PDB file of C-alpha atoms in Angstrom:
ATOM      1  CA  GLN A   1      26.401  -2.560   1.295  1.00 92.00           C
ATOM      2  CA  VAL A   2      25.221   0.022  -1.172  1.00 95.00           C
ATOM      3  CA  GLN A   3      24.515  -1.239  -4.673  1.00 96.00           C
ATOM      4  CA  LEU A   4      23.580   0.647  -7.803  1.00 97.00           C
ATOM      5  CA  GLN A   5      21.601  -0.564 -10.804  1.00 97.00           C
ATOM      6  CA  GLU A   6      21.097   1.382 -14.033  1.00 97.00           C
ATOM      7  CA  SER A   7      17.885   1.034 -16.059  1.00 97.00           C
ATOM      8  CA  GLY A   8      16.434   2.516 -19.206  1.00 96.00           C
ATOM      9  CA  PRO A   9      15.865   1.872 -22.882  1.00 96.00           C
ATOM     10  CA  GLY A  10      18.684   0.196 -24.773  1.00 95.00           C
ATOM     11  CA  LEU A  11      17.751   1.920 -27.980  1.00 97.00           C
ATOM     12  CA  VAL A  12      17.060   5.645 -28.555  1.00 98.00           C
ATOM     13  CA  ARG A  13      16.282   7.335 -31.893  1.00 98.00           C
ATOM     14  CA  PRO A  14      18.436  10.209 -33.066  1.00 97.00           C
ATOM     15  CA  SER A  15      17.300  13.642 -31.967  1.00 97.00           C
ATOM     16  CA  GLU A  16      15.244  12.105 -29.071  1.00 98.00           C
ATOM     17  CA  THR A  17      16.028  12.210 -25.346  1.00 98.00           C
ATOM     18  CA  LEU A  18      17.949   9.487 -23.553  1.00 98.00           C
ATOM     19  CA  SER A  19      16.604   8.800 -20.070  1.00 98.00           C
ATOM     20  CA  LEU A  20      18.277   6.591 -17.494  1.00 98.00           C
ATOM     21  CA  THR A  21      17.612   5.849 -13.846  1.00 98.00           C
ATOM     22  CA  CYS A  22      20.018   4.523 -11.240  1.00 98.00           C
ATOM     23  CA  SER A  23      18.384   2.734  -8.317  1.00 98.00           C
ATOM     24  CA  VAL A  24      20.215   2.843  -4.969  1.00 97.00           C
ATOM     25  CA  SER A  25      19.824  -0.141  -2.652  1.00 96.00           C
ATOM     26  CA  GLY A  26      21.356  -0.990   0.675  1.00 95.00           C
ATOM     27  CA  GLY A  27      21.698   2.645   1.740  1.00 94.00           C
ATOM     28  CA  SER A  28      20.168   6.108   1.552  1.00 91.00           C
ATOM     29  CA  ILE A  29      20.600   8.494  -1.337  1.00 92.00           C
ATOM     30  CA  THR A  30      20.987  11.379   1.094  1.00 89.00           C
ATOM     31  CA  ASN A  31      24.277  13.067   1.854  1.00 86.00           C
ATOM     32  CA  ASN A  32      26.250  11.875  -1.115  1.00 91.00           C
ATOM     33  CA  TYR A  33      27.110  12.817  -4.642  1.00 95.00           C
ATOM     34  CA  TRP A  34      25.694  10.717  -7.435  1.00 97.00           C
ATOM     35  CA  ASN A  35      27.468  10.536 -10.795  1.00 98.00           C
ATOM     36  CA  TRP A  36      26.994   9.449 -14.369  1.00 98.00           C
ATOM     37  CA  PHE A  37      29.787   8.274 -16.580  1.00 98.00           C
ATOM     38  CA  ARG A  38      29.871   6.800 -20.052  1.00 97.00           C
ATOM     39  CA  GLN A  39      32.242   4.786 -22.135  1.00 95.00           C
ATOM     40  CA  THR A  40      31.973   5.012 -25.891  1.00 91.00           C
ATOM     41  CA  PRO A  41      33.269   2.212 -28.092  1.00 80.00           C
ATOM     42  CA  GLY A  42      37.032   2.165 -28.168  1.00 75.00           C
ATOM     43  CA  LYS A  43      37.374   5.087 -25.783  1.00 78.00           C
ATOM     44  CA  GLY A  44      37.927   5.661 -22.124  1.00 83.00           C
ATOM     45  CA  LEU A  45      35.421   6.709 -19.588  1.00 92.00           C
ATOM     46  CA  GLU A  46      33.914  10.179 -19.628  1.00 96.00           C
ATOM     47  CA  TRP A  47      32.355  11.880 -16.588  1.00 98.00           C
ATOM     48  CA  ILE A  48      28.968  13.223 -17.483  1.00 98.00           C
ATOM     49  CA  GLY A  49      28.096  14.995 -14.256  1.00 97.00           C
ATOM     50  CA  HIS A  50      26.922  14.635 -10.695  1.00 97.00           C
ATOM     51  CA  ILE A  51      24.091  15.641  -8.424  1.00 96.00           C
ATOM     52  CA  TYR A  52      23.908  16.049  -4.711  1.00 93.00           C
ATOM     53  CA  ASN A  53      20.755  14.827  -2.947  1.00 82.00           C
ATOM     54  CA  SER A  54      19.798  18.492  -2.390  1.00 82.00           C
ATOM     55  CA  GLY A  55      19.507  18.783  -6.151  1.00 84.00           C
ATOM     56  CA  SER A  56      22.642  20.844  -6.794  1.00 93.00           C
ATOM     57  CA  THR A  57      24.489  19.695  -9.903  1.00 95.00           C
ATOM     58  CA  ASN A  58      27.734  19.955 -11.815  1.00 96.00           C
ATOM     59  CA  TYR A  59      27.774  18.913 -15.423  1.00 97.00           C
ATOM     60  CA  ASN A  60      30.541  18.272 -17.927  1.00 96.00           C
ATOM     61  CA  PRO A  61      30.619  21.465 -20.029  1.00 95.00           C
ATOM     62  CA  SER A  62      30.791  19.321 -23.164  1.00 93.00           C
ATOM     63  CA  LEU A  63      27.272  18.069 -22.501  1.00 94.00           C
ATOM     64  CA  ASN A  64      25.891  20.866 -20.354  1.00 90.00           C
ATOM     65  CA  SER A  65      23.401  22.285 -22.859  1.00 92.00           C
ATOM     66  CA  ARG A  66      21.717  18.873 -23.347  1.00 96.00           C
ATOM     67  CA  LEU A  67      21.906  17.518 -19.843  1.00 97.00           C
ATOM     68  CA  SER A  68      19.595  17.270 -16.921  1.00 96.00           C
ATOM     69  CA  MET A  69      19.908  15.290 -13.714  1.00 97.00           C
ATOM     70  CA  SER A  70      17.452  14.794 -10.885  1.00 95.00           C
ATOM     71  CA  VAL A  71      17.166  12.957  -7.575  1.00 95.00           C
ATOM     72  CA  ASP A  72      14.053  11.240  -6.219  1.00 93.00           C
ATOM     73  CA  THR A  73      14.582  10.734  -2.459  1.00 92.00           C
ATOM     74  CA  SER A  74      11.216   8.982  -2.109  1.00 93.00           C
ATOM     75  CA  LYS A  75      12.284   6.286  -4.560  1.00 95.00           C
ATOM     76  CA  ASN A  76      15.964   6.356  -3.585  1.00 95.00           C
ATOM     77  CA  ASP A  77      17.069   6.798  -7.146  1.00 96.00           C
ATOM     78  CA  PHE A  78      18.508   9.461  -9.450  1.00 96.00           C
ATOM     79  CA  SER A  79      18.145  10.029 -13.159  1.00 97.00           C
ATOM     80  CA  LEU A  80      19.857  11.319 -16.269  1.00 98.00           C
ATOM     81  CA  ARG A  81      18.279  12.966 -19.264  1.00 98.00           C
ATOM     82  CA  LEU A  82      20.328  13.743 -22.360  1.00 98.00           C
ATOM     83  CA  SER A  83      18.476  15.462 -25.156  1.00 97.00           C
ATOM     84  CA  SER A  84      18.987  15.645 -28.924  1.00 97.00           C
ATOM     85  CA  VAL A  85      21.073  12.515 -28.994  1.00 97.00           C
ATOM     86  CA  THR A  86      23.186  11.437 -31.948  1.00 96.00           C
ATOM     87  CA  ALA A  87      25.145   8.280 -32.777  1.00 94.00           C
ATOM     88  CA  ALA A  88      28.068   9.862 -30.806  1.00 94.00           C
ATOM     89  CA  ASP A  89      25.999   9.275 -27.655  1.00 96.00           C
ATOM     90  CA  THR A  90      26.027   5.527 -28.120  1.00 96.00           C
ATOM     91  CA  ALA A  91      27.858   4.159 -25.078  1.00 97.00           C
ATOM     92  CA  VAL A  92      27.793   2.115 -21.939  1.00 96.00           C
ATOM     93  CA  TYR A  93      26.448   4.340 -19.232  1.00 98.00           C
ATOM     94  CA  TYR A  94      27.415   3.906 -15.573  1.00 98.00           C
ATOM     95  CA  CYS A  95      26.138   5.437 -12.409  1.00 98.00           C
ATOM     96  CA  ALA A  96      28.396   5.816  -9.362  1.00 98.00           C
ATOM     97  CA  ARG A  97      28.467   7.226  -5.893  1.00 97.00           C
ATOM     98  CA  SER A  98      31.254   9.539  -4.882  1.00 96.00           C
ATOM     99  CA  ILE A  99      32.379  10.048  -1.287  1.00 94.00           C
ATOM    100  CA  VAL A 100      34.466  13.063  -0.407  1.00 92.00           C
ATOM    101  CA  THR A 101      37.561  12.686   1.780  1.00 87.00           C
ATOM    102  CA  SER A 102      39.894  15.674   2.197  1.00 86.00           C
ATOM    103  CA  ASP A 103      38.233  17.326  -0.852  1.00 88.00           C
ATOM    104  CA  ASN A 104      38.963  14.296  -2.991  1.00 92.00           C
ATOM    105  CA  PHE A 105      35.959  12.898  -4.812  1.00 94.00           C
ATOM    106  CA  VAL A 106      36.294   9.113  -4.990  1.00 96.00           C
ATOM    107  CA  MET A 107      33.826   6.901  -6.854  1.00 97.00           C
ATOM    108  CA  ASP A 108      33.476   4.154  -4.287  1.00 96.00           C
ATOM    109  CA  VAL A 109      30.386   2.356  -5.596  1.00 97.00           C
ATOM    110  CA  TRP A 110      29.520   1.775  -9.293  1.00 97.00           C
ATOM    111  CA  GLY A 111      26.732   0.170 -11.249  1.00 97.00           C
ATOM    112  CA  GLN A 112      27.514  -2.534 -13.782  1.00 95.00           C
ATOM    113  CA  GLY A 113      26.568  -0.259 -16.647  1.00 96.00           C
ATOM    114  CA  THR A 114      23.830  -0.227 -19.268  1.00 97.00           C
ATOM    115  CA  THR A 115      24.343  -0.095 -23.002  1.00 97.00           C
ATOM    116  CA  VAL A 116      22.496   2.568 -24.945  1.00 97.00           C
ATOM    117  CA  SER A 117      22.514   2.665 -28.739  1.00 97.00           C
ATOM    118  CA  VAL A 118      21.377   5.628 -30.745  1.00 97.00           C
ATOM    119  CA  SER A 119      19.998   4.505 -34.055  1.00 96.00           C
ATOM    120  CA  SER A 120      16.938   4.938 -36.228  1.00 95.00           C
TER     121      SER A 120
ATOM    122  CA  ASP B   1      39.949  20.368 -18.905  1.00 95.00           C
ATOM    123  CA  ILE B   2      42.771  18.477 -17.368  1.00 97.00           C
ATOM    124  CA  GLN B   3      43.968  15.698 -19.652  1.00 97.00           C
ATOM    125  CA  MET B   4      44.950  12.355 -18.096  1.00 97.00           C
ATOM    126  CA  THR B   5      47.329  10.251 -20.129  1.00 97.00           C
ATOM    127  CA  GLN B   6      47.993   6.666 -19.196  1.00 97.00           C
ATOM    128  CA  SER B   7      50.754   4.452 -20.380  1.00 97.00           C
ATOM    129  CA  PRO B   8      50.940   1.892 -21.637  1.00 97.00           C
ATOM    130  CA  SER B   9      47.518   1.412 -23.168  1.00 95.00           C
ATOM    131  CA  SER B  10      47.927  -2.321 -22.804  1.00 96.00           C
ATOM    132  CA  LEU B  11      50.501  -4.742 -21.580  1.00 97.00           C
ATOM    133  CA  SER B  12      51.048  -8.513 -21.438  1.00 96.00           C
ATOM    134  CA  ALA B  13      52.401  -9.973 -18.278  1.00 96.00           C
ATOM    135  CA  SER B  14      52.688 -13.283 -16.461  1.00 95.00           C
ATOM    136  CA  VAL B  15      51.426 -14.284 -13.050  1.00 96.00           C
ATOM    137  CA  GLY B  16      54.059 -13.218 -10.535  1.00 96.00           C
ATOM    138  CA  ASP B  17      55.325 -10.269 -12.548  1.00 97.00           C
ATOM    139  CA  ARG B  18      55.687  -6.746 -11.193  1.00 97.00           C
ATOM    140  CA  VAL B  19      53.597  -4.331 -13.197  1.00 97.00           C
ATOM    141  CA  THR B  20      53.688  -0.544 -13.182  1.00 98.00           C
ATOM    142  CA  ILE B  21      51.139   1.725 -14.899  1.00 98.00           C
ATOM    143  CA  THR B  22      51.656   5.434 -15.187  1.00 98.00           C
ATOM    144  CA  CYS B  23      49.232   8.322 -15.351  1.00 98.00           C
ATOM    145  CA  ARG B  24      50.271  11.833 -16.266  1.00 98.00           C
ATOM    146  CA  ALA B  25      48.170  14.945 -15.728  1.00 98.00           C
ATOM    147  CA  SER B  26      48.346  17.903 -18.085  1.00 98.00           C
ATOM    148  CA  GLN B  27      48.684  20.217 -15.087  1.00 98.00           C
ATOM    149  CA  SER B  28      49.475  19.855 -11.431  1.00 98.00           C
ATOM    150  CA  ILE B  29      46.723  18.088  -9.469  1.00 98.00           C
ATOM    151  CA  GLY B  30      48.430  17.578  -6.122  1.00 97.00           C
ATOM    152  CA  LYS B  31      47.334  14.209  -4.901  1.00 97.00           C
ATOM    153  CA  TYR B  32      43.765  14.334  -6.217  1.00 97.00           C
ATOM    154  CA  LEU B  33      44.221  11.099  -8.140  1.00 98.00           C
ATOM    155  CA  ASN B  34      42.355   7.852  -7.834  1.00 98.00           C
ATOM    156  CA  TRP B  35      42.893   4.437  -9.407  1.00 98.00           C
ATOM    157  CA  TYR B  36      40.251   1.891 -10.402  1.00 98.00           C
ATOM    158  CA  GLN B  37      40.089  -1.660 -11.695  1.00 98.00           C
ATOM    159  CA  HIS B  38      37.479  -2.632 -14.244  1.00 96.00           C
ATOM    160  CA  LYS B  39      36.642  -6.155 -15.404  1.00 95.00           C
ATOM    161  CA  PRO B  40      34.294  -6.782 -18.373  1.00 91.00           C
ATOM    162  CA  GLY B  41      30.648  -6.798 -17.373  1.00 90.00           C
ATOM    163  CA  LYS B  42      31.471  -5.825 -13.806  1.00 93.00           C
ATOM    164  CA  ALA B  43      31.265  -2.574 -11.898  1.00 94.00           C
ATOM    165  CA  PRO B  44      34.558  -0.696 -11.654  1.00 95.00           C
ATOM    166  CA  LYS B  45      36.257  -0.907  -8.251  1.00 97.00           C
ATOM    167  CA  VAL B  46      38.348   1.776  -6.516  1.00 97.00           C
ATOM    168  CA  LEU B  47      41.787   0.617  -5.558  1.00 98.00           C
ATOM    169  CA  ILE B  48      43.714   3.737  -4.518  1.00 97.00           C
ATOM    170  CA  SER B  49      42.488   7.161  -3.509  1.00 97.00           C
ATOM    171  CA  GLY B  50      44.505  10.323  -2.906  1.00 96.00           C
ATOM    172  CA  ALA B  51      47.314   8.931  -5.027  1.00 97.00           C
ATOM    173  CA  THR B  52      48.614   6.608  -2.292  1.00 97.00           C
ATOM    174  CA  ARG B  53      45.822   5.463   0.037  1.00 96.00           C
ATOM    175  CA  LEU B  54      44.891   1.824  -0.367  1.00 97.00           C
ATOM    176  CA  GLN B  55      41.135   1.263  -0.096  1.00 96.00           C
ATOM    177  CA  GLY B  56      39.757  -1.156   2.417  1.00 94.00           C
ATOM    178  CA  GLY B  57      39.737  -4.735   1.218  1.00 95.00           C
ATOM    179  CA  VAL B  58      42.183  -4.128  -1.561  1.00 97.00           C
ATOM    180  CA  PRO B  59      45.261  -6.489  -1.488  1.00 97.00           C
ATOM    181  CA  SER B  60      48.520  -4.964  -0.329  1.00 98.00           C
ATOM    182  CA  ARG B  61      50.177  -5.982  -3.608  1.00 98.00           C
ATOM    183  CA  PHE B  62      48.557  -2.857  -5.075  1.00 98.00           C
ATOM    184  CA  SER B  63      50.271   0.468  -4.339  1.00 98.00           C
ATOM    185  CA  GLY B  64      50.063   4.007  -5.651  1.00 98.00           C
ATOM    186  CA  GLY B  65      52.685   6.712  -5.866  1.00 98.00           C
ATOM    187  CA  GLY B  66      53.380  10.138  -7.208  1.00 97.00           C
ATOM    188  CA  SER B  67      52.037  13.630  -6.933  1.00 96.00           C
ATOM    189  CA  GLU B  68      51.452  16.780  -8.924  1.00 97.00           C
ATOM    190  CA  THR B  69      51.562  15.518 -12.538  1.00 98.00           C
ATOM    191  CA  ASP B  70      53.095  12.012 -12.463  1.00 98.00           C
ATOM    192  CA  PHE B  71      51.514   9.023 -10.820  1.00 98.00           C
ATOM    193  CA  THR B  72      52.000   5.314 -10.755  1.00 98.00           C
ATOM    194  CA  LEU B  73      49.982   2.195  -9.921  1.00 98.00           C
ATOM    195  CA  THR B  74      52.099  -0.834  -9.103  1.00 98.00           C
ATOM    196  CA  ILE B  75      51.057  -4.430  -8.684  1.00 98.00           C
ATOM    197  CA  SER B  76      53.978  -6.086  -6.941  1.00 97.00           C
ATOM    198  CA  THR B  77      53.172  -9.688  -7.790  1.00 97.00           C
ATOM    199  CA  LEU B  78      50.526 -10.105 -10.484  1.00 97.00           C
ATOM    200  CA  GLN B  79      47.772 -12.587  -9.617  1.00 96.00           C
ATOM    201  CA  PRO B  80      45.308 -14.283 -12.038  1.00 94.00           C
ATOM    202  CA  GLU B  81      42.449 -12.104 -10.741  1.00 95.00           C
ATOM    203  CA  ASP B  82      44.403  -8.972 -11.581  1.00 96.00           C
ATOM    204  CA  PHE B  83      43.921  -9.255 -15.333  1.00 94.00           C
ATOM    205  CA  ALA B  84      41.639  -6.253 -15.992  1.00 97.00           C
ATOM    206  CA  THR B  85      41.675  -2.733 -17.177  1.00 96.00           C
ATOM    207  CA  TYR B  86      42.961  -0.036 -14.884  1.00 98.00           C
ATOM    208  CA  PHE B  87      42.216   3.643 -15.141  1.00 97.00           C
ATOM    209  CA  CYS B  88      43.070   6.791 -13.243  1.00 98.00           C
ATOM    210  CA  GLN B  89      40.779   9.708 -12.385  1.00 98.00           C
ATOM    211  CA  GLN B  90      41.563  13.234 -11.252  1.00 98.00           C
ATOM    212  CA  SER B  91      39.291  15.070  -8.824  1.00 96.00           C
ATOM    213  CA  TYR B  92      41.272  18.284  -8.722  1.00 97.00           C
ATOM    214  CA  SER B  93      38.879  20.210 -10.907  1.00 96.00           C
ATOM    215  CA  ILE B  94      35.579  19.712 -12.579  1.00 96.00           C
ATOM    216  CA  PRO B  95      35.019  18.139 -15.059  1.00 96.00           C
ATOM    217  CA  TRP B  96      36.584  15.075 -13.533  1.00 97.00           C
ATOM    218  CA  THR B  97      38.616  13.417 -16.224  1.00 97.00           C
ATOM    219  CA  LEU B  98      39.908   9.885 -16.533  1.00 97.00           C
ATOM    220  CA  GLY B  99      42.745   8.123 -18.299  1.00 97.00           C
ATOM    221  CA  GLN B 100      42.001   6.057 -21.319  1.00 95.00           C
ATOM    222  CA  GLY B 101      42.764   2.844 -19.407  1.00 95.00           C
ATOM    223  CA  THR B 102      45.502   0.235 -19.337  1.00 97.00           C
ATOM    224  CA  LYS B 103      44.498  -3.318 -20.227  1.00 96.00           C
ATOM    225  CA  VAL B 104      46.570  -5.894 -18.419  1.00 97.00           C
ATOM    226  CA  GLU B 105      46.500  -9.166 -20.349  1.00 95.00           C
ATOM    227  CA  ILE B 106      47.885 -12.575 -19.785  1.00 88.00           C
ATOM    228  CA  LYS B 107      51.163 -13.339 -21.542  1.00 87.00           C
TER     229      LYS B 107
END
């Protein structure tokens, strides 16, 4: 079955760019929506945004100005870039696949999450 | 953004108990509501989609109800493997938003 694995640096300096990749195994990255979520300490999960394999995206407006997502179909992975990070971006970041049934976007496969700390 | 409010934020229960978690949306979302289970260090798992549809492989002791603004997740007979955090997610409008989670602990 499809499995997802996040990867990237665990520590990012303030004002720099956070870059994460989610590798998709056991299935193709085509014809699905691919999401990023994060969970900050003591808070619930926040949806960051999603990308379709065609490259079309929807981002959370709260992060839109700093956010970029991309898909690499040759590597079967997708990526997140969040610029100008601050301590408020310290979180566990998750990638997830969503399937659409009757217009309902359901996250049916998730990664285990990767912790990113923003600190000098 | 649609705000999703879960209650309670945590609860203590015993094996065999019936547990109900509620999720309230700040506006009507029809049945665009999904429930997930999350255990520490593991990937979240979808339990219920479309408010009431049990996902394949999920035990029948889990059930979902509600529509529009008020939703419930019920575990009819709590099992040891059910101790986890549960959260709801709306897919009515972007940005998708999620409840803050309900942690189910052992009494």
